[in-house]
Coordinates of C-alpha atoms and ligand atoms in Angstrom, one line a residue:
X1 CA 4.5 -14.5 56.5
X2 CA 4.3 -10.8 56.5
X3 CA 0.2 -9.7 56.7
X4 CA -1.0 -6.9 53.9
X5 CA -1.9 -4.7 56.6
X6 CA 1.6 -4.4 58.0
X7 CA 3.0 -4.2 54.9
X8 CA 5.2 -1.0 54.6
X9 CA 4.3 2.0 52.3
X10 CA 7.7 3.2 51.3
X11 CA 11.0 0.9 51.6
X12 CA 14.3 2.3 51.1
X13 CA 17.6 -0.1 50.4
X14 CA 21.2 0.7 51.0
X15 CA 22.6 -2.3 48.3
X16 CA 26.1 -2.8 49.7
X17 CA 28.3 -5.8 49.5
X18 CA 28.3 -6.2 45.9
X19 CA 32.3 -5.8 45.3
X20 CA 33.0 -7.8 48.0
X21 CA 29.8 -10.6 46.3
X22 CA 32.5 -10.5 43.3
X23 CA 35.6 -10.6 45.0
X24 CA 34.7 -13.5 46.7
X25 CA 34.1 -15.0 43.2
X26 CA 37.5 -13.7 42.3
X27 CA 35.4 -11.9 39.8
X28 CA 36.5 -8.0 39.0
X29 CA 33.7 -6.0 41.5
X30 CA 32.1 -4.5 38.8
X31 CA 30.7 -8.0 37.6
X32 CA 29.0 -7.8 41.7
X33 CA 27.4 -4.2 40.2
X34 CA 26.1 -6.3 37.4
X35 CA 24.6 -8.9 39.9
X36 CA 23.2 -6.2 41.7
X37 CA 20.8 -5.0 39.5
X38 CA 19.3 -8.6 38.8
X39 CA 19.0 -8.5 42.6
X40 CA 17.1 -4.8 42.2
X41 CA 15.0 -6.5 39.9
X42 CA 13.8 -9.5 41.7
X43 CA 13.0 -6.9 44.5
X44 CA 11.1 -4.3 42.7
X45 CA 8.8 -7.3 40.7
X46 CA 8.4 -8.3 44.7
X47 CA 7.6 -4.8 46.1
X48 CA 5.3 -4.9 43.3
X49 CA 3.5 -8.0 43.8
X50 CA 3.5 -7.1 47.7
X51 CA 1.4 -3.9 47.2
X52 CA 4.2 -1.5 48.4
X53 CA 3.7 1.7 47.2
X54 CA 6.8 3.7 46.9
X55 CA 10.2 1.9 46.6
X56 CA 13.9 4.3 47.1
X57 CA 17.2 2.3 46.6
X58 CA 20.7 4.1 46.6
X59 CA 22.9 3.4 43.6
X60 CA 25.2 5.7 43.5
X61 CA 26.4 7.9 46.4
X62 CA 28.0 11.8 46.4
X63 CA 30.8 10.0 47.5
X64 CA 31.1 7.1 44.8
X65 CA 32.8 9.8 43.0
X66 CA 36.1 8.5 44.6
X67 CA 36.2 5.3 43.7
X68 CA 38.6 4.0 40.8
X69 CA 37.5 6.0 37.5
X70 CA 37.0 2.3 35.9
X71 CA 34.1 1.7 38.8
X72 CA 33.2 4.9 38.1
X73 CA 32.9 4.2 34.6
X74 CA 32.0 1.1 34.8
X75 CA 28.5 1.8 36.9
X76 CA 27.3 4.3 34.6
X77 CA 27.7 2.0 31.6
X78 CA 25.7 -0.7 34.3
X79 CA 22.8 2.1 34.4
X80 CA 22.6 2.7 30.8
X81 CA 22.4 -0.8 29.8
X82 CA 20.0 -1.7 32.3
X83 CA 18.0 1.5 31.4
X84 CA 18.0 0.1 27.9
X85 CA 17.1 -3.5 28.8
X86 CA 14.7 -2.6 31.6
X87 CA 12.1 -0.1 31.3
X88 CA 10.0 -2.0 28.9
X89 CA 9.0 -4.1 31.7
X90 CA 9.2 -1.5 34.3
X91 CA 6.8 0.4 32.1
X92 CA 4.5 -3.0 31.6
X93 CA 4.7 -3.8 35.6
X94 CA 3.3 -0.3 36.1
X95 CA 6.5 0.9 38.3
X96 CA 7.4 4.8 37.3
X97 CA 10.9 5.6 37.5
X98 CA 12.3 8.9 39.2
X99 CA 16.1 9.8 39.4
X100 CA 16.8 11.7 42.6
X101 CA 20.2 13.2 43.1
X102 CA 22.1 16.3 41.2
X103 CA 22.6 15.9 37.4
X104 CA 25.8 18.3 37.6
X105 CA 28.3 16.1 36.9
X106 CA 26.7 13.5 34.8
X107 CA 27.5 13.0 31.0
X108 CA 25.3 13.9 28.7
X109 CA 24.6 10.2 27.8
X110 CA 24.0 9.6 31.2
X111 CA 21.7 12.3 31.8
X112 CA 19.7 11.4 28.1
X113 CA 18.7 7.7 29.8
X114 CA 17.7 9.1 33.5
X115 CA 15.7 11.2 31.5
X116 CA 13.8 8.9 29.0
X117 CA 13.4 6.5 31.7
X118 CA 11.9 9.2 33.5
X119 CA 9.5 10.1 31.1
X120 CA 8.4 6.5 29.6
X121 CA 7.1 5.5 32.5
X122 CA 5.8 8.8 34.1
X123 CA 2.0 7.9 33.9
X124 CA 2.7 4.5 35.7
X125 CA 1.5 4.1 39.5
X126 CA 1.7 1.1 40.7
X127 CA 5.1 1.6 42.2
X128 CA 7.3 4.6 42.3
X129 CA 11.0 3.6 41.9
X130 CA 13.2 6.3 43.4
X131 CA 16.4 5.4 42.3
X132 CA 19.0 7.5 44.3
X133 CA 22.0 8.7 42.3
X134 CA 24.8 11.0 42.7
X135 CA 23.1 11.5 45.8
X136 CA 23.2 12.3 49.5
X137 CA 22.0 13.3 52.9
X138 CA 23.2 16.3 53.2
X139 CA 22.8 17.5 49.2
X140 CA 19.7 17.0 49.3
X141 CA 18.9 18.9 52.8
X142 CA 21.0 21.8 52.0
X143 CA 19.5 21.9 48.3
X144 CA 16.3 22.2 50.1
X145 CA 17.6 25.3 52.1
X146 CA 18.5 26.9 49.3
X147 CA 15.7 26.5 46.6
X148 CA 13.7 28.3 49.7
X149 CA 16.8 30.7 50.3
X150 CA 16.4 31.6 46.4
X151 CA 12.5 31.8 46.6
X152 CA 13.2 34.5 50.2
X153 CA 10.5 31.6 51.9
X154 CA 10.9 30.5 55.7
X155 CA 13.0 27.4 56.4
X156 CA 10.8 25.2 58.7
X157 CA 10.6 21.6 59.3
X158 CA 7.3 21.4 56.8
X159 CA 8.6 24.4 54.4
X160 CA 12.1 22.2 53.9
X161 CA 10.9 19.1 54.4
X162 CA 8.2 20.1 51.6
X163 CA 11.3 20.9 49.2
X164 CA 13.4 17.8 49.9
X165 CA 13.8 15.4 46.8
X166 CA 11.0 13.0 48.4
X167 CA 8.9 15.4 49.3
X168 CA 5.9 13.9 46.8
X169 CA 6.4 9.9 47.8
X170 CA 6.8 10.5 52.1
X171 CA 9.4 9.7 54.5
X172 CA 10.2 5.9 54.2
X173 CA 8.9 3.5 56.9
X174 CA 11.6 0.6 56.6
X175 CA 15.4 1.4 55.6
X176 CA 16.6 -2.1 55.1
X177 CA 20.7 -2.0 54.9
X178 CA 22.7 -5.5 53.0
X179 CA 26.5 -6.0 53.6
X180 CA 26.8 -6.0 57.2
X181 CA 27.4 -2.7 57.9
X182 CA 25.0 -0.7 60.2
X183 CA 25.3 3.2 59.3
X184 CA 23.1 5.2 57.2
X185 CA 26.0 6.3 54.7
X186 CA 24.7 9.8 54.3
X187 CA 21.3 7.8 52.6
X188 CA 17.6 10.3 53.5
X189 CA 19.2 11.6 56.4
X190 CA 16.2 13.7 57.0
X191 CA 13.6 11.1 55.7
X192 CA 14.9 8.6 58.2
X193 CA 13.9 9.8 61.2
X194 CA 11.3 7.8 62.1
X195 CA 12.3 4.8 59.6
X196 CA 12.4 1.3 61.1
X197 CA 16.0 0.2 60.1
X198 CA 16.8 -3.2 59.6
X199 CA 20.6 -4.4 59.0
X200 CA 20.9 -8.0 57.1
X201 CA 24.7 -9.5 57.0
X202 CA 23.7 -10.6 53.0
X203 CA 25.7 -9.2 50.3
X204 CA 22.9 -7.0 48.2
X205 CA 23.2 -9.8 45.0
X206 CA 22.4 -12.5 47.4
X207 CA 19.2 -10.6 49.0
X208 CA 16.4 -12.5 47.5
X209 CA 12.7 -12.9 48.1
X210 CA 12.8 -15.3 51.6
X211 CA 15.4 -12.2 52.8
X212 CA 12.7 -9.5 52.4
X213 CA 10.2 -11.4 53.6
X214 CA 12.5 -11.5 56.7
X215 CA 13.3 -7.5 56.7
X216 CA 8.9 -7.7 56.2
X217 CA 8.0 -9.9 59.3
X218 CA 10.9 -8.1 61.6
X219 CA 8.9 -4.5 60.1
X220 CA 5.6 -5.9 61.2
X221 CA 6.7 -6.9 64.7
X222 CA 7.8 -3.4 65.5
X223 CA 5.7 -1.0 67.5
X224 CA 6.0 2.6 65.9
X225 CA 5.0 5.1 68.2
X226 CA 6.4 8.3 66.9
X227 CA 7.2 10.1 70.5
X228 CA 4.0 8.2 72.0
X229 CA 3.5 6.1 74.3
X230 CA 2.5 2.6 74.1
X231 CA -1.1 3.0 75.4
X232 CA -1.6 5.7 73.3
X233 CA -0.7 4.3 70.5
X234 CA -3.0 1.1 71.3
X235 CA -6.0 3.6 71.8
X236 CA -5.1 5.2 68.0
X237 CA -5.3 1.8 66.5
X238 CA -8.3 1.1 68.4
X239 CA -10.1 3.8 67.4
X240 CA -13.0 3.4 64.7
X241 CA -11.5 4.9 61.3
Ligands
FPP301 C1 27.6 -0.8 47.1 O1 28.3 -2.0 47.1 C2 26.9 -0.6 45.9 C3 27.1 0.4 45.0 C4 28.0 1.5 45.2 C5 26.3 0.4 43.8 C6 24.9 -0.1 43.9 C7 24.5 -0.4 42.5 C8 23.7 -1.5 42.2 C9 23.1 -2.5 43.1 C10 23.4 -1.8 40.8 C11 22.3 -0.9 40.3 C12 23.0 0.2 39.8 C13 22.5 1.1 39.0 C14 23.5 2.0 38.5 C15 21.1 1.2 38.7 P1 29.9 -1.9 47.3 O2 30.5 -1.9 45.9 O3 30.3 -0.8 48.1 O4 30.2 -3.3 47.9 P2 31.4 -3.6 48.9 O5 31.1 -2.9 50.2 O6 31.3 -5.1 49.0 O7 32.7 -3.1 48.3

């Protein structure tokens, strides 16, 4: 069981392996989309109850673009619905919803619900939900250049990483990856650089509570030393507060 203490402040999720969740069901793979999001919502109810702090799944990639135009389709109908059905309860749970990603390219319907969702729950603060869509690495890095291009400011490491999209919640401490694969898929490239990553072989509809208390104990047994040393980082933690 994963102590309080070692519990991490921001978790980010890579939900992969739902298509192949339904096509191993012979279902069609958006019905493994559909399961997905009951599998978002067991985990954001147990981030919740766990105490963490900021929470930043990726739903739906620069790149998602290419699948079939019935996926396509078929996943922003999925957000809708779920927007609809869902942010009652988010709003009651005190989780506040935030959209990160470019809304060029989004219907107007699409953009109406990220944006109500946005703003019935913006005085919650129990747990900020970052739900990445239409998004990527490298959007949201170069995006960052040039909102400080545009403003003629300096581009440094603070300066750009002060601009990213995630600028207000912090870098994430665990990137927990479902379906087997072990790549980063263009997902906070710049926020993950000192991210513990954690790879399960579970198809994101089957990732359930016992799973992220696994990804939770692994986190606590790692030693994060940030270009230390070991001895120095046993002096930091033993030093008074
Ligand atoms: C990757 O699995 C998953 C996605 C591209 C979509 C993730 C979306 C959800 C979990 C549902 C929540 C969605 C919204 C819109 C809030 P995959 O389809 O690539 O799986 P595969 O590797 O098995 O084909």
């Amino acid at each position: 069981m994963s102590t309080q203490q070692h519990i991490p402040h921001h978790i980010a999720v890579v939900m992969d392996g739902n298509g192949r969740w339904a096509s191993k069901r012979l279902l069609p793979r958006i019905a493994g989309h559909r399961q997905g999001v009951e599998s978002l919502k067991r985990l954001v109810r147990a981030c919740v109850v766990r105490g963490v702090s900021v929470l930043t799944v990726f739903a739906f990639s620069s790149e998602n673009w290419n699948r079939p135009a019935d996926e396509v389709s078929g996943l922003m109908d999925i957000l809708v619905l779920a927007l609809a059905r869902e942010v009652p309860q988010l709003k009651r749970d005190g989780v506040r919803l935030k959209f990160i990603g470019a809304r060029e390219g989004l219907s107007k319907r699409v953009t109406r619900g990220l944006l109500e969702a946005e703003s019935a729950t913006q005085t919650n603060s129990r747990l900020m939900l970052n739900v990445c869509f239409n998004y990527g690495g490298r959007w949201d890095i170069a995006n960052a250049a040039s909102q400080l291009a545009l403003l003629g400011q300096e581009i440094t490491e603070k300066s750009l990483g002060a601009s990213l999209s995630t600028a207000d919640c912090g870098d994430p401490d665990l990137i927990i990856r479902t379906g087997g694969e072990r790549r980063l898929s263009n997902f906070l490239l710049w926020q993950a650089a000192y991210a513990e990553l954690f790879f399960s072989d579970l198809l994101w509809p089957d990732f359930d509570e016992l799973a992220l208390e696994g990804a939770l104990d692994d986190f606590a047994s790692r030693e994060r030393r940030f270009g230390m040393t070991s001895a120095q980082v046993a002096d930091q933690t033993n030093q008074p507060a």
